[in-house]
mmCIF file of C-alpha atoms in Angstrom:
data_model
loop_
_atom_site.group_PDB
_atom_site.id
_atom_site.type_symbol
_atom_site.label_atom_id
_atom_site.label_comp_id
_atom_site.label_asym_id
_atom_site.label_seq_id
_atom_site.Cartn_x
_atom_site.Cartn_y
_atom_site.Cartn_z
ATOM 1 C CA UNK N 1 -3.261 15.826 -21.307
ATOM 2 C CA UNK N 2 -4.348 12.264 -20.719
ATOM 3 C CA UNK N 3 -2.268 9.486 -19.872
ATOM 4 C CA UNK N 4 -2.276 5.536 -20.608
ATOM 5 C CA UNK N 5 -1.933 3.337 -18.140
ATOM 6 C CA UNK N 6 -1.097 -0.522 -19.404
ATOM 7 C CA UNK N 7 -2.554 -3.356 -17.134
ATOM 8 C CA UNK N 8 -0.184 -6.562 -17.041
ATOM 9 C CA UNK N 9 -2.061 -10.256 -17.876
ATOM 10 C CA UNK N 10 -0.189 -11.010 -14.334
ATOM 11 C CA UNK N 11 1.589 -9.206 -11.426
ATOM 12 C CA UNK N 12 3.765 -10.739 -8.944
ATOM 13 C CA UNK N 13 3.193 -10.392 -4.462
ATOM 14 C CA UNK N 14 6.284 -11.439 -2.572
ATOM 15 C CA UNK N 15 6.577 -12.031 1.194
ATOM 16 C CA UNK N 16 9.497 -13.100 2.943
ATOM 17 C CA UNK N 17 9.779 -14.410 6.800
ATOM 18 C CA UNK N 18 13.462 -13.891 8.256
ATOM 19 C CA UNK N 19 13.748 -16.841 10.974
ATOM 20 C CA UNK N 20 16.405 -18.698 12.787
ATOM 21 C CA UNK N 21 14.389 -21.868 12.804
ATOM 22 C CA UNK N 22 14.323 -24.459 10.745
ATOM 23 C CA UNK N 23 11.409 -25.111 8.673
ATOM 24 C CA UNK N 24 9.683 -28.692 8.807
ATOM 25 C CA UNK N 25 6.298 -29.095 7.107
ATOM 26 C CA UNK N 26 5.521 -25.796 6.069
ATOM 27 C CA UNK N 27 2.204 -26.192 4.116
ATOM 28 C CA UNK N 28 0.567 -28.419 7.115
ATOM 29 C CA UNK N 29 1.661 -25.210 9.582
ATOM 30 C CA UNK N 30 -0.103 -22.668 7.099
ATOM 31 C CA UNK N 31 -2.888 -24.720 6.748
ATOM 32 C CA UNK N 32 -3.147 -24.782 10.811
ATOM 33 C CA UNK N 33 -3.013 -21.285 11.350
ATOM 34 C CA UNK N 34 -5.153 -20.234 8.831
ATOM 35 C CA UNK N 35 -9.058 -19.144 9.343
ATOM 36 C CA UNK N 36 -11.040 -21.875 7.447
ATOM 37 C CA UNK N 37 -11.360 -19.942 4.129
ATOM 38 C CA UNK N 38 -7.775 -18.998 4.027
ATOM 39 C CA UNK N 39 -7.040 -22.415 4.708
ATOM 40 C CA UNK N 40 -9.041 -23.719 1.638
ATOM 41 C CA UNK N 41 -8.102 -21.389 -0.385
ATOM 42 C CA UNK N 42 -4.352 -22.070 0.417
ATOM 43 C CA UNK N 43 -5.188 -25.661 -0.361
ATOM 44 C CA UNK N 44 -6.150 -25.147 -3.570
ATOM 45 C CA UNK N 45 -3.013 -22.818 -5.099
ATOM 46 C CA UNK N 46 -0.554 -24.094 -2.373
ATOM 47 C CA UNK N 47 2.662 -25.710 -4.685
ATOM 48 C CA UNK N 48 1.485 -23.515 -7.844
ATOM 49 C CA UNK N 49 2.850 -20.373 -9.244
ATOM 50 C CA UNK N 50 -0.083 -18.413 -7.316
ATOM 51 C CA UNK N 51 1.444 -19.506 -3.954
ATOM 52 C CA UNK N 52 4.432 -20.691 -3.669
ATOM 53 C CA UNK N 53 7.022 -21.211 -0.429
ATOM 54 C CA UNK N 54 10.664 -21.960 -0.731
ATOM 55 C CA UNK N 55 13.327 -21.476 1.635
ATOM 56 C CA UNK N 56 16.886 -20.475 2.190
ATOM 57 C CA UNK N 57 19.866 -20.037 4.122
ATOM 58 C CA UNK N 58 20.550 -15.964 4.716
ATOM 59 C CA UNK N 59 23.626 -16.097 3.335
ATOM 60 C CA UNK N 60 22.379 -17.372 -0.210
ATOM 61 C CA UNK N 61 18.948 -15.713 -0.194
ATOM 62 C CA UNK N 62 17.833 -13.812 -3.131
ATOM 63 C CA UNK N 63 16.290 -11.397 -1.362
ATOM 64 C CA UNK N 64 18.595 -8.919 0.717
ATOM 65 C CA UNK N 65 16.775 -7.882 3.688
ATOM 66 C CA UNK N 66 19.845 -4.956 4.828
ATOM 67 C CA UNK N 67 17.289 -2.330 4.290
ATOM 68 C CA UNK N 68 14.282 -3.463 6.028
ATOM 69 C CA UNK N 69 13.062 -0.904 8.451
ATOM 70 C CA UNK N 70 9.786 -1.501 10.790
ATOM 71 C CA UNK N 71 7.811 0.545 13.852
ATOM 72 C CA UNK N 72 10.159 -1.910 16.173
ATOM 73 C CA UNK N 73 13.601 -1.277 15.541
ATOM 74 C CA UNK N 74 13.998 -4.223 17.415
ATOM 75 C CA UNK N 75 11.995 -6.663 14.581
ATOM 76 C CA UNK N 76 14.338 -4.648 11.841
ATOM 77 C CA UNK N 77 17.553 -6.123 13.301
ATOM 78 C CA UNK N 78 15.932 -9.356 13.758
ATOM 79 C CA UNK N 79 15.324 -9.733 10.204
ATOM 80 C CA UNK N 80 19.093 -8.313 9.510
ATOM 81 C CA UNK N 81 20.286 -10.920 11.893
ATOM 82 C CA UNK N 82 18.231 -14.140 10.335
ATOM 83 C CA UNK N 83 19.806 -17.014 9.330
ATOM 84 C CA UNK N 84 16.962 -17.912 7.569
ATOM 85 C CA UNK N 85 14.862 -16.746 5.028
ATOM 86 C CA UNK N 86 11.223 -18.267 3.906
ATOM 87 C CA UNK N 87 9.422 -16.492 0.783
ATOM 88 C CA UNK N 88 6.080 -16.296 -0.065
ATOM 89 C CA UNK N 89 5.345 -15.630 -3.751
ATOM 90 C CA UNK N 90 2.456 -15.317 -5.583
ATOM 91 C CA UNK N 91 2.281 -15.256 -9.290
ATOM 92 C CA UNK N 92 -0.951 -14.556 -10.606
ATOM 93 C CA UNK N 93 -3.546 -13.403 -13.263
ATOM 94 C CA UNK N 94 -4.681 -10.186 -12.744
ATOM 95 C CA UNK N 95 -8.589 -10.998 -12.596
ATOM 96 C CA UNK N 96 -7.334 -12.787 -9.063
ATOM 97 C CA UNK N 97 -6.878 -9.544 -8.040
ATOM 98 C CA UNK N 98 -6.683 -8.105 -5.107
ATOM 99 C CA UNK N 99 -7.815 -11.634 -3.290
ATOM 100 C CA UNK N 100 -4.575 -13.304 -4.541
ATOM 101 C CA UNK N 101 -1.890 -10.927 -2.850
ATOM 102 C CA UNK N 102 -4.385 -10.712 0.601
ATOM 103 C CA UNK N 103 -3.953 -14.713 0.371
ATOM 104 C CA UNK N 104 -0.365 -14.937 0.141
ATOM 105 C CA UNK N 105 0.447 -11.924 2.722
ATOM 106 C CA UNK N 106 -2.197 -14.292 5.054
ATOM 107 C CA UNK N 107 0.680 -17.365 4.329
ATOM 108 C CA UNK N 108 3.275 -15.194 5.407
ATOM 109 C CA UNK N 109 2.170 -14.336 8.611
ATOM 110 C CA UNK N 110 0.884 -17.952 9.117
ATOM 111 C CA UNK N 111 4.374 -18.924 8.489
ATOM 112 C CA UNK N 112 5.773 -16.142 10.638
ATOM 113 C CA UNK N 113 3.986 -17.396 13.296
ATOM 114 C CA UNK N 114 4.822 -21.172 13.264
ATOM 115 C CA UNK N 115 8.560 -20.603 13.046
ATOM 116 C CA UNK N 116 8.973 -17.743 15.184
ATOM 117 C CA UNK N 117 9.888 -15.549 12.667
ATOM 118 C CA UNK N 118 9.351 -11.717 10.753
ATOM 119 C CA UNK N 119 7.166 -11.261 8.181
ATOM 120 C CA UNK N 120 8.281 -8.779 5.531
ATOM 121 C CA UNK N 121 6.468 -6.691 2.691
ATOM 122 C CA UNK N 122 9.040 -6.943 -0.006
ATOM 123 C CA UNK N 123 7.512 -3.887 -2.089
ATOM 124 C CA UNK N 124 7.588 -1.749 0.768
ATOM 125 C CA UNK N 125 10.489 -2.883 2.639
ATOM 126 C CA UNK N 126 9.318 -3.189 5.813
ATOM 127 C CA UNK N 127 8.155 -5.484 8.678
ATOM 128 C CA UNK N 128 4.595 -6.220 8.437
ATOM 129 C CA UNK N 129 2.317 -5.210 11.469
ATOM 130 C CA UNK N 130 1.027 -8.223 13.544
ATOM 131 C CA UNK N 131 -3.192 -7.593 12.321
ATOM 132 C CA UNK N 132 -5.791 -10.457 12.664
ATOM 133 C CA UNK N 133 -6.446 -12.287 9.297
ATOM 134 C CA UNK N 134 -9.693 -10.820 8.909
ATOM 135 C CA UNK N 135 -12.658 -12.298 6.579
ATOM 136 C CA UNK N 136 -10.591 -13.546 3.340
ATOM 137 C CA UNK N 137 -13.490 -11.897 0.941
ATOM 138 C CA UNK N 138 -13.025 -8.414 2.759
ATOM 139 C CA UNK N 139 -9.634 -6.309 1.406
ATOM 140 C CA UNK N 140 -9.300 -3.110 2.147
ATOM 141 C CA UNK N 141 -6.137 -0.865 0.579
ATOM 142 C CA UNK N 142 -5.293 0.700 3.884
ATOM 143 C CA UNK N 143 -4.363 -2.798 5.772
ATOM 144 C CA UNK N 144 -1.142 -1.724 4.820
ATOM 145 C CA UNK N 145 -0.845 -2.249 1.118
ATOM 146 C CA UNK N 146 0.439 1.210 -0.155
ATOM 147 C CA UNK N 147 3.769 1.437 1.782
ATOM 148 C CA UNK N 148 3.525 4.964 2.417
ATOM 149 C CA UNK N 149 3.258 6.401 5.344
ATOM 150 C CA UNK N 150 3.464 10.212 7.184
ATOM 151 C CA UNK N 151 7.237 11.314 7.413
ATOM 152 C CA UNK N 152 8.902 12.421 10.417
ATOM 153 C CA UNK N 153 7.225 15.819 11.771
ATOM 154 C CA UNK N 154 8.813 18.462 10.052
ATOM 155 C CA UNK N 155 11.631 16.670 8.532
ATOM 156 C CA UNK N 156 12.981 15.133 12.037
ATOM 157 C CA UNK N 157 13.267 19.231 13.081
ATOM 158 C CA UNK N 158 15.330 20.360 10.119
ATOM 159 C CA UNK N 159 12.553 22.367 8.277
ATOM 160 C CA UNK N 160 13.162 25.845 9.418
ATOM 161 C CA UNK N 161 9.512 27.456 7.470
ATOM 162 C CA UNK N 162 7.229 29.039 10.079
ATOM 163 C CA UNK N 163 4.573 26.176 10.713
ATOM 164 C CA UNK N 164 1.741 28.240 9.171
ATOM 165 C CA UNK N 165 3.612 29.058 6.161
ATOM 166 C CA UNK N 166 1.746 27.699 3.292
ATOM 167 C CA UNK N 167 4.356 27.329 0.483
ATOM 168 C CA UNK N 168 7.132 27.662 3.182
ATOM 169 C CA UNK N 169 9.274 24.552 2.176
ATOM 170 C CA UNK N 170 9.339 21.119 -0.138
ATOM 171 C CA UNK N 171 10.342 18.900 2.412
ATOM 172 C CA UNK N 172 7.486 16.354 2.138
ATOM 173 C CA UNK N 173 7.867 13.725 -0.758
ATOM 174 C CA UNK N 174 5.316 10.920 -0.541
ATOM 175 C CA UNK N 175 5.197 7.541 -2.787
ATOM 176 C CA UNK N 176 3.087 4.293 -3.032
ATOM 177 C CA UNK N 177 5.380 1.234 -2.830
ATOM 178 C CA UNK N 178 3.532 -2.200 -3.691
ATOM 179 C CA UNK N 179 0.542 -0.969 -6.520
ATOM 180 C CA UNK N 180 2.677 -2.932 -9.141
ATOM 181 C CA UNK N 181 1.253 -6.365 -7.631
ATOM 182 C CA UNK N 182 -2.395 -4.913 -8.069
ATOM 183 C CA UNK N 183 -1.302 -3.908 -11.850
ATOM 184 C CA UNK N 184 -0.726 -0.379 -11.302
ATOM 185 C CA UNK N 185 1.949 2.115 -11.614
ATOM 186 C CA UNK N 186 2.952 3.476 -8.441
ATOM 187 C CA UNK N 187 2.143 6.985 -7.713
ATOM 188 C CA UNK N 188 4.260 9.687 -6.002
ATOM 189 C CA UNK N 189 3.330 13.389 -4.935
ATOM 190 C CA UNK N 190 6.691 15.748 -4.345
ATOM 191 C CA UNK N 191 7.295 18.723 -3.154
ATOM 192 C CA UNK N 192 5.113 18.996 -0.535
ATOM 193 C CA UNK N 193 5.163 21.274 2.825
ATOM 194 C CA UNK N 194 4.953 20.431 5.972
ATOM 195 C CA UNK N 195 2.268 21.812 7.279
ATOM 196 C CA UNK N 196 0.176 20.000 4.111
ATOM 197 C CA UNK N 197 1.883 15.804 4.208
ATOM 198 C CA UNK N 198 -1.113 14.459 5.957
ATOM 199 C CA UNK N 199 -3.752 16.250 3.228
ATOM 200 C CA UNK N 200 -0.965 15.300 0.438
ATOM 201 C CA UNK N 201 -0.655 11.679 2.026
ATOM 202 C CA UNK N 202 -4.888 10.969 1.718
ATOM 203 C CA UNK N 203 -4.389 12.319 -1.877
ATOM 204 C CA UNK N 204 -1.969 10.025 -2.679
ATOM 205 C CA UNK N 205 -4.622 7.312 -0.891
ATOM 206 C CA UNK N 206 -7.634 8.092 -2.740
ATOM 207 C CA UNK N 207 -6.244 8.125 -5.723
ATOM 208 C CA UNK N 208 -4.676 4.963 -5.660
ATOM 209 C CA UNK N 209 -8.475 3.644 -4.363
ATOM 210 C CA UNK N 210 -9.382 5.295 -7.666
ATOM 211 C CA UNK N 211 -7.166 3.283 -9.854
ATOM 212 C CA UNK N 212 -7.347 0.036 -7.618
ATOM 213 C CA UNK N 213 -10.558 -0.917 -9.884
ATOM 214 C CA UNK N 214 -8.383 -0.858 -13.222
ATOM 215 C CA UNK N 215 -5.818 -3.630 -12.062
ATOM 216 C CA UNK N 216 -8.011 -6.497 -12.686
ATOM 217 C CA UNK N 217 -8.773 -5.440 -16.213
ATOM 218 C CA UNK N 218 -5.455 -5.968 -18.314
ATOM 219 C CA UNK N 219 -3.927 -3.940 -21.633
ATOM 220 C CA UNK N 220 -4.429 -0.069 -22.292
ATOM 221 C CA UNK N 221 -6.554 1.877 -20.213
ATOM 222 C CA UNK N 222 -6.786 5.815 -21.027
ATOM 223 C CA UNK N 223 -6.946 8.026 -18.011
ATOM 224 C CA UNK N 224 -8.476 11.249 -18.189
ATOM 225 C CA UNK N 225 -6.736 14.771 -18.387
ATOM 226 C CA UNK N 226 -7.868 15.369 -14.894
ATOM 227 C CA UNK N 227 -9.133 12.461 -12.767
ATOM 228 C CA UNK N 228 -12.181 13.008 -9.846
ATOM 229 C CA UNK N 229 -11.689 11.764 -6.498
ATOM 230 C CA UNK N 230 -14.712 11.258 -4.756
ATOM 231 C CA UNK N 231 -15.569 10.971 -0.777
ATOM 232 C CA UNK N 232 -16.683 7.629 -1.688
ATOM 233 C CA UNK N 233 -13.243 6.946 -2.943
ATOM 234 C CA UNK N 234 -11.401 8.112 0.155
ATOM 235 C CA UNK N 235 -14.390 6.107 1.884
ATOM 236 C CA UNK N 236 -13.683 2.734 0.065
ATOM 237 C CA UNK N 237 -9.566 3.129 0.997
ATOM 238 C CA UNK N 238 -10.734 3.004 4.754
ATOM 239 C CA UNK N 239 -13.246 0.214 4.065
ATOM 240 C CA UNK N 240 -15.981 2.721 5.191
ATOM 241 C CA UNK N 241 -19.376 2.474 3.462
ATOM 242 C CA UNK N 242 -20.216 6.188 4.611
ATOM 243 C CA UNK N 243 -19.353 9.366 2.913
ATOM 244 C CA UNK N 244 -16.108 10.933 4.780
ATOM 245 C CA UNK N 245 -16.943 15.021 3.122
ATOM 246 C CA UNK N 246 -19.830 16.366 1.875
ATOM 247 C CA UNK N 247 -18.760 19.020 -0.855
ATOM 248 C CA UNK N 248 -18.166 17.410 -4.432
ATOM 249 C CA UNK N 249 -15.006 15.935 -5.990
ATOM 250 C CA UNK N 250 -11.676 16.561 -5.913
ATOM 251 C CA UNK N 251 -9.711 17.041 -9.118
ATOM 252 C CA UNK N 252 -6.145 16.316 -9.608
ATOM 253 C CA UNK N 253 -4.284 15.552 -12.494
ATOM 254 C CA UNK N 254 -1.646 12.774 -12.920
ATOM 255 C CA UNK N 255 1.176 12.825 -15.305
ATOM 256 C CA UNK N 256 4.101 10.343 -15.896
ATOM 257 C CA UNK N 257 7.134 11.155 -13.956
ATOM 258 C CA UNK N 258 9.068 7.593 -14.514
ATOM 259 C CA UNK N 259 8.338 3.999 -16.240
ATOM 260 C CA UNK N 260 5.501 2.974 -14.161
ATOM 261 C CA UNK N 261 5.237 5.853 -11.930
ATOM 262 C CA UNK N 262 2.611 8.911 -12.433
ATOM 263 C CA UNK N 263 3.044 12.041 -10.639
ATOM 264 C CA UNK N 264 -0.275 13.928 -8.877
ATOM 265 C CA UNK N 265 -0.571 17.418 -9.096
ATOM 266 C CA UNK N 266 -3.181 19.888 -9.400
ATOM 267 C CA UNK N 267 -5.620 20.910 -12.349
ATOM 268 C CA UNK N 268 -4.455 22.644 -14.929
ATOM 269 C CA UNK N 269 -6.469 25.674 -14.899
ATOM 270 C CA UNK N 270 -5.432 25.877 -10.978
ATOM 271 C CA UNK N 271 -3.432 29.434 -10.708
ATOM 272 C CA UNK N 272 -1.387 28.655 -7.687
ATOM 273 C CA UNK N 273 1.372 26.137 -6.391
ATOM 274 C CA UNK N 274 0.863 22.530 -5.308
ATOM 275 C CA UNK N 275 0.885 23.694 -1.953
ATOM 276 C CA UNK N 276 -1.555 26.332 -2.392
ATOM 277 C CA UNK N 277 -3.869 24.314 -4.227
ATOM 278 C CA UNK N 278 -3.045 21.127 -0.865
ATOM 279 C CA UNK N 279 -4.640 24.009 1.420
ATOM 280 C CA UNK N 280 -7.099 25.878 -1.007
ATOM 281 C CA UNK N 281 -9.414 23.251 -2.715
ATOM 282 C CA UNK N 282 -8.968 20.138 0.096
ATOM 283 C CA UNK N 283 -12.075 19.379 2.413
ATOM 284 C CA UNK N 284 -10.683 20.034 5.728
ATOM 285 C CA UNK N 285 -11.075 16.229 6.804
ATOM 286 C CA UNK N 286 -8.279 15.205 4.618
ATOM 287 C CA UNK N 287 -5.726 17.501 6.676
ATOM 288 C CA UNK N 288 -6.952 16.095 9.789
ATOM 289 C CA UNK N 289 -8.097 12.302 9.204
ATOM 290 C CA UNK N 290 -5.097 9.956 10.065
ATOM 291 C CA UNK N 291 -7.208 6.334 10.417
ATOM 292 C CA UNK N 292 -10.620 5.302 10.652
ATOM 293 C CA UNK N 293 -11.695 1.889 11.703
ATOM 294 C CA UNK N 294 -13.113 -0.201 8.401
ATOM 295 C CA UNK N 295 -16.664 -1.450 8.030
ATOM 296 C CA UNK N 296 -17.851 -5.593 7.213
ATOM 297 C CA UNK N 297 -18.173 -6.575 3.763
ATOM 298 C CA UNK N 298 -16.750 -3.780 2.091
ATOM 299 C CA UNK N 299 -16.534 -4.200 -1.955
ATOM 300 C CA UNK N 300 -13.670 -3.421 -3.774
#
């Protein structure tokens, strides 16, 4: 069964730094900080919906930071304890997509780093990673724009399956946070073993590299009863120009589990469970690949 997918005319990318100092000329600072491009680009859409910077005291913020978590525990109650909070929002078309969202993040961690401060992924929920700024014409999806992540190894010790139990547990349930601001619905894959989150997790990537192409193309967009994911897919996620598996395709099928949320799961005709079909019909690389280093000039 196919499913429709509906593409926004805009989509919304919101940052927030959690500081204790006061902020004087913001704009001049990102300007500073910024490579050159970034810099002119920020010039142009700086003060406009597509990039805008307001702050506010803690207490009155309208963003509540409580539930930020991070890799440092440390930068997670700093951004609990801010008195301070700076947002950077971007509201934009969708054919300024994905350069508009890579822009404003690049603001945020320019403002970050004049005031001292922790940069935040509001989709996600989380610190952002200190990363350099890059080229602004390269993007690549896995500089930290899904908000998903591996889970604790075997559910921080509760999962009792043998490890090399197939279908020995659900513990596992992955889900994109932050595809919205590239005009997507976000995409979750549940019930998942153990022994299988990594090859779930670079599902759950290459599919969303899959869709990424849709989001700058707004309205109604029909998605096939089964969808092909393609090494060149996985690939482009990494910002790799070279092919990651050699066998053909991968097929999954997506179906909607919520308002703007599709569920992946396996082919139809596919006899077995999700957790068969995770171990079965995977190329082995996607149960053992955890990063690989991008490529230049990488199209998206």
């Amino acid at each position: 069964m196919s499913v429709t997918i509906t593409v926004p005319d805009e989509t919304t990318a919101g940052f927030v730094v959690a500081t204790d100092r006061d902020p004087a000329d913001l704009p001049a600072a990102i300007r500073q900080r910024l490579p050159g491009p970034f810099a002119a680009a920020v010039s142009i859409r700086l003060g406009s919906p597509r990039l805008m910077v307001t702050c506010h005291r803690a207490a009155d913020s309208p963003w509540d930071l409580s539930g930020v978590t991070g890799a440092d525990e440390d930068d997670a109650d700093r951004v609990r304890q801010a008195t301070r909070h700076v947002g950077v929002t971007s509201v934009l078309p969708v054919s300024d997509l994905p350069s508009g969202p890579h822009l404003a993040r690049a603001a945020a961690m320019a403002v970050a780093e004049s005031l001292c401060g922790v940069p935040v992924d509001v989709a996600a929920d989380e610190v952002l990673p200190v990363t350099p700024f890059g080229r602004f014409d390269e993007f690549v999806l896995a500089d930290n724009w899904l908000g998903a992540s591996l889970p604790p190894y075997r559910n921080s010790g509760l999962c009792t399956a043998k490890e090399d139990d197939i279908d020995g547990c659900a513990c596992v349930d992955l889900a994109t946070r932050g595809l919205y601001r590239f005009g997507l619905p976000e995409l979750e894959i549940t019930g998942v073993a153990c022994p299988h989150d990594l090859g779930a997790l670079n599902v759950l990537r290459t599919t969303a590299q899959r869709l990424l192409p849709l989001g700058r193309h707004p309205g109604e967009h029909t998605l096939p009863a089964e969808l092909m994911l393609t090494s060149v897919d996985f690939a482009t996620y990494w910002g790799n120009h070279d092919s990651i598996w050699d066998d053909g395709p991968i097929s999954i099928r997506l179906a909607e589990a919520a308002p703007g949320r599709l569920a992946i799961r396996p082919p139809a005709d596919f006899p077995g469970t999700l957790n068969e079909w995770l171990w079965d019909e995977l190329p082995p690389v996607l149960h053992e690949l955890l990063s690989c280093e991008p490529d230049h000039s990488v199209p998206t």
